[in-house]
Amino acid sequence: MSFIFRGMMGGQPAGPQPSGAETIQKLCDRVASSTLLEDRRDAVRALKSLSKKYRMEVGTQAMDHLINILQTDRSDSEILGYALDTLYNIICNDEEEEQDEAAQKQADDLGTQFTEKFIQDPEHVTLLLTLLEEFDFHVRWPGVKLLTALLKNQGTQLQGIILVSPMGVSRLMDLLADSREVIRNDGLLLLQQLTKSNAAIQKIVAFENAFERLLDIITEEGSSDGGIVVEDCLLLLLNLLKNNSSNQNFFKEGSYIQRMKPWFEVGDDNSGWSAQKVTNLHLMLQLVRVMVSPVNSPGATASCQKSMYQCGLLQQLCTILMATGVPADILTETINTVSEVIRGSQVNQDYFASVNAPSNPPRPAIVVLLMSMVNERQPFVLRCAVLYCFQCFLYKNQKGQGEIVATLLPSTIDANSISAGQLLCGGLFSADSLSNWCAAVALAHALQDNLTQKEQLLRVQLATSLGKPPVSLLQQCTNILSQGSKVQTRVGLLMLLCTWISNCPIAVTHFLHNQENVPFLMAQISENLGEDERLVQGLCALLLGICIYHNDNSLENYTKEKLKQLIEKRIGKENFVEKLGFITKHELYSRAAQKPQPVFPSPEQMLFDHEFTKLVKELEGIITKAVHKSSEEEKKEEEVKKTLEQHDNIVTQYKELIREQDSQIQELKEQVSSMSSQNEQLQVTVTQQLSQIQQHKDQYNILKLKLGKDNQSQMNSQVDGSQVNGLQTEEVAQLREELEELRKQHTLLQTQLTEKDTLISNLRSETPQIAEDSAAESNNTELLQELEALRSQVQSQTAEIMQMKTEREELLKRNEAMSSDAACSSDDLADSAKMAELESRLTAQMAATERLKAEAKSLSESRAELEQQLASATSTVAILQTEKGKLQTEVQESKKEQDDLLMLLADQDQKIHSLKQKLKDLGETVDDEDDLDTRDQTDDDYEEDEDEDED
C-alpha cells in the first residue's frame, strides 16, 4: 500500500512509473481483498482523489467495489463518505469548468452511462435512500449530492424507482427538517429534481406537509429579501403547483394563499433592489399566476380569485402596480399577475376599476396603464402586459365594457380630464403602428359579445380637422384602411371592424351605407399581392363575408344576393374562399390561438389576438356556406327556419303546458292520498267509538238489573210514616229534576239523530257519482255502512234509555204510593221492632237510590261525549266527500284538455315531418332524433295518464 502511495505522491520507485489505470486497478484489488478496515479506507480515499482526473477508469473499474463498500461497511461513516464522494465525482457532470461543446457533450454522455449502470439494480437506489437516514454529516451530505446528480442524468427512471420504494419520498422530505443548512439547502435542490414533471410524486410531497415547511423556510429567510434559499423554495413550490389541480386545491384549502400576502409588502423607497430580490419577487408573482392561470378549471380559478381578494392579496398587488421605483420587469410581471387575478371575476374587476394612481389629481389605474400602452417609448413587454390587463378587465365584464364605451360618447366626454376612450382613439389614429394595433384590439374587447355596446359605438363622432364636419368612428376606421397604412395597422383595424359588425345587423348596415367600402374590399380581395398582404386579403374577405351573413337586406343596393353576385363576378366563389383561408394558414394564427396572453418575440409579429382567433374559427365555415348558397335555397332555408322556429315555439309552449298539468295532477294525487289517510284515521276513530258505545251499553244493562232488584225490595217494605215521608219527598224531587234533564237530553239527541239521517240520505244520493273512483267508492261505502250501523245503535240505545226512564217513573210512583200507605197506617203501628226494621229498609233504599243516581249521571255524560265525537266525525266525512267531488271534476277537465293538446301536437308533428321531408328533398341534412324523442315521450306520458285514470 505504501508503495502505491509513493508512486502517486511523486516518490522514486525502483521500476517504471505505473499508469493511472494500473494504479486504479491495484487500488480496486486492495479494496476487494483487504481484510483491515484501515486498508480499505485508505484505498477508497485514494480512489476519491483520482476520480476527477481519471473519471472513466475509476467509473468502469471501481463502481462495483464502491457499491459493495456501501453495503458491507455501514458501521464506518468515514469510508462511506469517501465512497459516496467518489461515486458523485464519476456520475456528476461538472458544469463549472470551462469546456468546449464537444468535451462537455462527452462528459454528459459519460455521466449518463455511469448513472444507467448504477440504477440497473434498483436496490442500489434503495440502499442510497437508506444511507440518507444516517445523521452523520459525512454520509448524509454526499448521499444527497449523489442522488441529485442521478436525478439530473436519469430523472424519469429514478423517479419511478423512488416512487415504488417504501417510504422513499418521506425519507427525502426529512431533509428539509435538518438543522444543518447545507444539507437542507441541497435537499431543496434534490426535491426540485425529484418533482419535475411527475404528478404522483408532486402529490406525495405536497401531502408530506411540504407547503407548510417551505413557507416557514421562506419566512425565516426573509421572504423577498432572502437569498438563494428563498429562490430554491419558490422553484420547488412552482414544481408542486404548476399544472397540478390536486395540489392547487390543497394549497387553497390549507389557507396558504393568505400566507403569500406579506411577500408583496413594499415600502415607499423602492430604489436599489438587489438582483436576488428581483428574482425572488418574480418567482412569487409567477406562483400567484399559477393559482389563477386561465388554463386551470374555471371553478378552481374563481375560488382562488375570491380568496386573493378576501385576504387582501389583490390590493397588495395593486399597491405595487401604482408604486414608484419598481423595476420594469417586476412591474411587467405584476401587471400580468393582476390581469389573471381579475380575469372573469366581477368582484375583482370592480375593485380594479376603483383603484386610483397616487397622482394629483388622482387618475384611475386603467387610464394610467393605457397611457403606457399607447406610448411608443415604453418597453414592448410592458405594453403587451398592459394590453393583457385591459383584456382581462373586460373579459365577461359587460359593466366594464359599458363604462369604457361611455367615455367615447358625446354626452359623457369631459374636456378637463383624460379618459380611457380618448386614449384608445388617440392610439388608434397615431403614427405608431403598434399603438394602432393595441388600441384596435383593446377597443374590440370592449365590444366582445356585447350587442348593446356595438350599437352605442356607432354614435361616436370624431372631429378630424377644423372646418370639416365630424365623421363617425366606423367611417374613420375605413378611411384609414383605404389610405394604405402599415400591415400591422390595417390588421388591427380589420380585426376591430370584424368584431364590431359581427352579429350586429345595424352595424353592417352602417358599414355598407358608405358606398366606398364594398368596392375597396372587392379590390383588396381580387388583387394578387405579395406574401405580406395575403393576411390583409383574408381579413377583407372575412369582413365582406360578415356583411353577407349578418345582412338584414335593408339596403337595396347591398342585399345578400347582390353581394354574392358581386363576389361571383369580380372574385369568384372559390377564389374568395381561398383568400378567406389565408387567415388560419398564417403561422402566427396558431400561436395566438394557444393562450389569451399576448406574447410575441418582437413588435412586428404582433398580428393576431386570441379572442379574434375564436371568432375566425366560428365564422369561417358559416361564411363559406353562406357564399355558396343560391338565393332560392337561402329563401327556402329562411322560410323553413322560420317555420321550424315557430313550430319549436309552439311545441315548447305545449311542453310547458303539459309540465304544468303534470304538476297539477301530481298535486291532486297527493291530495287524494292525504284524504285517503284521513279517511282511514276516521274509520279507526269510528271503530273506537263503537267499542265505547258497547261498553256503555253493558254498563247500562248492569245498572238496570241492579235497579230492578232494589225496587223489588222497596215494594215489600213498610216504613215509619213521618220519617219515610220526609226522606222520600226530597229524593223524589231530585229524581224529578233528573228526569226533566233526561227529557231535555232526549229531545236534543232526537234532533241530532234527525240531522244525521238527513246527512246520510244526502251521502246515499251522492253515492253514484262517487262510485266513479273505485278506491274512493269502497272507502266511502264502508263509511256509510258504519255510520248507518252507528245510527241504529244510537237509536236502540235511545230506546233503552226511554225504557229506563219509564221504569224510573214507575218506581217513583211506587215510592209515592208506599209513602202514602205508610202515612195512612202510621197511627196503627206501635211496634218498635217493626219500626227498626222499617228504618233499616229505608236506609238500604236510600243507598241504592244514591248509587242509581251516580250511575245514571255517568252514563249520561258518557253518552253526550260519544254523540259529540260522532257528530265531528260525520261532519269531517261530509267535507271530504265534497272535496273529492271537486277533485274528480278537475281531473276530468284536465284529461279533456290534455287530449285536445295531444291532438294538436299530432297535427304539428305531421306538419314538421312534411317540412323536413321538403328539406331532405332540397338536399339538406335533417336530424329527426329530437322529434322522435319528443313524440315518444309525449306518447308515454299519454299512456301513463290513461293508466292512472283507469286506476
Tab-separated table of C-alpha atoms in Angstrom, residues 742-920:
chain	number	residue	atom	x	y	z
A	742	LEU	CA	-133.002	13.450	30.788
A	743	ARG	CA	-136.083	14.551	28.780
A	744	LYS	CA	-134.175	17.596	27.517
A	745	GLN	CA	-131.182	15.430	26.576
A	746	HIS	CA	-133.533	13.021	24.823
A	747	THR	CA	-135.039	15.851	22.782
A	748	LEU	CA	-131.546	17.087	21.849
A	749	LEU	CA	-130.462	13.589	20.835
A	750	GLN	CA	-133.597	13.204	18.690
A	751	THR	CA	-132.717	16.475	16.872
A	752	GLN	CA	-129.136	15.317	16.279
A	753	LEU	CA	-130.330	11.972	15.003
A	754	THR	CA	-132.670	13.732	12.559
A	755	GLU	CA	-129.767	15.817	11.232
A	756	LYS	CA	-127.609	12.741	10.809
A	757	ASP	CA	-130.443	10.961	8.986
A	758	THR	CA	-130.558	13.881	6.560
A	759	LEU	CA	-126.753	13.775	6.100
A	760	ILE	CA	-126.802	10.030	5.476
A	761	SER	CA	-129.592	10.469	2.915
A	762	ASN	CA	-127.501	13.090	1.098
A	763	LEU	CA	-124.479	10.825	1.126
A	764	ARG	CA	-126.568	7.990	-0.283
A	765	SER	CA	-127.853	10.242	-3.083
A	766	GLU	CA	-124.257	11.191	-3.984
A	767	THR	CA	-123.058	7.593	-3.945
A	768	PRO	CA	-123.484	7.011	-7.762
A	769	GLN	CA	-121.233	9.976	-8.528
A	770	ILE	CA	-118.605	8.915	-6.024
A	771	ALA	CA	-118.566	5.385	-7.465
A	772	GLU	CA	-116.530	6.600	-10.472
A	773	ASP	CA	-113.372	6.376	-8.421
A	774	SER	CA	-113.076	2.747	-7.293
A	775	ALA	CA	-110.734	3.417	-4.395
A	776	ALA	CA	-112.834	6.290	-3.020
A	777	GLU	CA	-116.099	4.345	-3.584
A	778	SER	CA	-115.067	1.438	-1.401
A	779	ASN	CA	-113.858	3.721	1.392
A	780	ASN	CA	-116.980	5.908	1.368
A	781	THR	CA	-119.407	2.917	1.134
A	782	GLU	CA	-117.801	1.331	4.165
A	783	LEU	CA	-118.008	4.637	5.988
A	784	LEU	CA	-121.748	4.988	5.135
A	785	GLN	CA	-122.449	1.452	6.345
A	786	GLU	CA	-120.609	2.121	9.569
A	787	LEU	CA	-122.490	5.382	10.033
A	788	GLU	CA	-125.832	3.580	9.426
A	789	ALA	CA	-124.926	0.932	11.978
A	790	LEU	CA	-123.894	3.629	14.407
A	791	ARG	CA	-127.205	5.421	13.867
A	792	SER	CA	-129.169	2.238	14.551
A	793	GLN	CA	-127.086	1.587	17.662
A	794	VAL	CA	-127.718	5.117	18.887
A	795	GLN	CA	-131.465	4.697	18.253
A	796	SER	CA	-131.544	1.393	20.125
A	797	GLN	CA	-129.601	2.962	22.962
A	798	THR	CA	-132.086	5.853	23.000
A	799	ALA	CA	-134.964	3.378	23.200
A	800	GLU	CA	-133.274	1.664	26.079
A	801	ILE	CA	-132.800	4.993	27.848
A	802	MET	CA	-136.511	5.753	27.359
A	803	GLN	CA	-137.378	2.357	28.801
A	804	MET	CA	-135.134	3.122	31.749
A	805	LYS	CA	-136.931	6.440	32.226
A	806	THR	CA	-140.318	4.701	32.157
A	807	GLU	CA	-139.139	2.240	34.762
A	808	ARG	CA	-137.850	5.095	36.898
A	809	GLU	CA	-141.216	6.883	36.671
A	810	GLU	CA	-142.968	3.694	37.746
A	811	LEU	CA	-140.503	3.416	40.592
A	812	LEU	CA	-141.287	6.956	41.700
A	813	LYS	CA	-144.998	6.252	41.570
A	814	ARG	CA	-144.466	3.159	43.661
A	815	ASN	CA	-142.404	5.128	46.154
A	816	GLU	CA	-145.109	7.775	46.407
A	817	ALA	CA	-147.709	5.049	46.903
A	818	MET	CA	-145.575	3.484	49.569
A	819	SER	CA	-145.202	6.827	51.313
A	820	SER	CA	-148.985	7.408	51.299
A	821	ASP	CA	-149.661	3.911	52.619
A	822	ALA	CA	-147.156	4.456	55.381
A	823	ALA	CA	-148.814	7.747	56.291
A	824	CYS	CA	-152.298	6.188	56.415
A	825	SER	CA	-151.232	3.326	58.703
A	826	SER	CA	-148.911	5.250	60.971
A	827	ASP	CA	-151.481	5.561	63.721
A	828	ASP	CA	-151.933	1.771	63.919
A	829	LEU	CA	-148.267	0.857	64.092
A	830	ALA	CA	-146.765	0.791	67.527
A	831	ASP	CA	-144.390	-1.953	67.495
A	832	SER	CA	-140.847	-0.677	67.935
A	833	ALA	CA	-139.379	-3.777	66.347
A	834	LYS	CA	-141.230	-3.138	63.109
A	835	MET	CA	-140.133	0.472	63.224
A	836	ALA	CA	-136.480	-0.524	63.429
A	837	GLU	CA	-136.906	-2.914	60.541
A	838	LEU	CA	-138.555	-0.163	58.517
A	839	GLU	CA	-135.686	2.215	59.255
A	840	SER	CA	-133.109	-0.315	58.109
A	841	ARG	CA	-135.018	-0.933	54.887
A	842	LEU	CA	-135.300	2.799	54.332
A	843	THR	CA	-131.546	3.248	54.770
A	844	ALA	CA	-130.860	0.495	52.223
A	845	GLN	CA	-133.308	2.089	49.805
A	846	MET	CA	-131.631	5.466	50.173
A	847	ALA	CA	-128.174	3.967	49.488
A	848	ALA	CA	-129.486	2.150	46.408
A	849	THR	CA	-131.110	5.351	45.190
A	850	GLU	CA	-127.820	7.299	45.585
A	851	ARG	CA	-125.935	4.613	43.693
A	852	LEU	CA	-128.530	4.670	40.931
A	853	LYS	CA	-128.245	8.441	40.615
A	854	ALA	CA	-124.450	8.292	40.292
A	855	GLU	CA	-124.539	5.586	37.642
A	856	ALA	CA	-127.258	7.383	35.683
A	857	LYS	CA	-125.248	10.599	35.733
A	858	SER	CA	-122.047	8.933	34.487
A	859	LEU	CA	-123.996	7.163	31.757
A	860	SER	CA	-125.496	10.451	30.594
A	861	GLU	CA	-122.096	12.146	30.474
A	862	SER	CA	-120.521	9.277	28.519
A	863	ARG	CA	-123.380	9.264	26.050
A	864	ALA	CA	-123.147	13.028	25.476
A	865	GLU	CA	-119.418	12.796	24.823
A	866	LEU	CA	-119.939	9.923	22.411
A	867	GLU	CA	-122.606	11.830	20.499
A	868	GLN	CA	-120.283	14.819	20.185
A	869	GLN	CA	-117.454	12.678	18.744
A	870	LEU	CA	-119.863	11.061	16.310
A	871	ALA	CA	-121.074	14.466	15.103
A	872	SER	CA	-117.496	15.698	14.456
A	873	ALA	CA	-116.629	12.503	12.532
A	874	THR	CA	-119.758	12.821	10.410
A	875	SER	CA	-119.010	16.453	9.509
A	876	THR	CA	-115.426	15.562	8.515
A	877	VAL	CA	-116.666	12.808	6.196
A	878	ALA	CA	-119.069	15.247	4.520
A	879	ILE	CA	-116.253	17.751	3.891
A	880	LEU	CA	-114.014	15.039	2.429
A	881	GLN	CA	-116.758	13.881	0.083
A	882	THR	CA	-117.339	17.449	-1.160
A	883	GLU	CA	-113.605	17.995	-1.811
A	884	LYS	CA	-113.320	14.685	-3.587
A	885	GLY	CA	-116.168	15.586	-5.938
A	886	LYS	CA	-114.395	18.810	-6.866
A	887	LEU	CA	-111.094	16.977	-7.476
A	888	GLN	CA	-112.754	14.430	-9.737
A	889	THR	CA	-114.302	17.236	-11.772
A	890	GLU	CA	-110.897	18.933	-12.153
A	891	VAL	CA	-109.252	15.663	-13.191
A	892	GLN	CA	-111.865	15.117	-15.906
A	893	GLU	CA	-111.351	18.641	-17.213
A	894	SER	CA	-107.537	18.210	-17.220
A	895	LYS	CA	-107.878	14.928	-19.081
A	896	LYS	CA	-110.081	16.563	-21.702
A	897	GLU	CA	-107.612	19.459	-22.153
A	898	GLN	CA	-104.698	17.044	-22.411
A	899	ASP	CA	-106.475	15.033	-25.109
A	900	ASP	CA	-107.006	18.280	-27.089
A	901	LEU	CA	-103.333	19.196	-26.711
A	902	LEU	CA	-102.188	15.777	-27.862
A	903	MET	CA	-104.334	16.102	-30.955
A	904	LEU	CA	-102.743	19.492	-31.679
A	905	LEU	CA	-99.275	18.007	-31.139
A	906	ALA	CA	-100.038	15.219	-33.589
A	907	ASP	CA	-101.069	17.803	-36.199
A	908	GLN	CA	-97.918	19.829	-35.575
A	909	ASP	CA	-95.726	16.716	-35.829
A	910	GLN	CA	-97.312	15.925	-39.189
A	911	LYS	CA	-96.583	19.431	-40.439
A	912	ILE	CA	-92.978	19.296	-39.169
A	913	HIS	CA	-92.499	15.909	-40.810
A	914	SER	CA	-93.696	17.270	-44.131
A	915	LEU	CA	-91.433	20.335	-43.856
A	916	LYS	CA	-88.426	18.185	-43.009
A	917	GLN	CA	-89.235	15.971	-45.956
A	918	LYS	CA	-89.125	19.082	-48.122
A	919	LEU	CA	-85.717	19.941	-46.628
A	920	LYS	CA	-84.471	16.450	-47.426
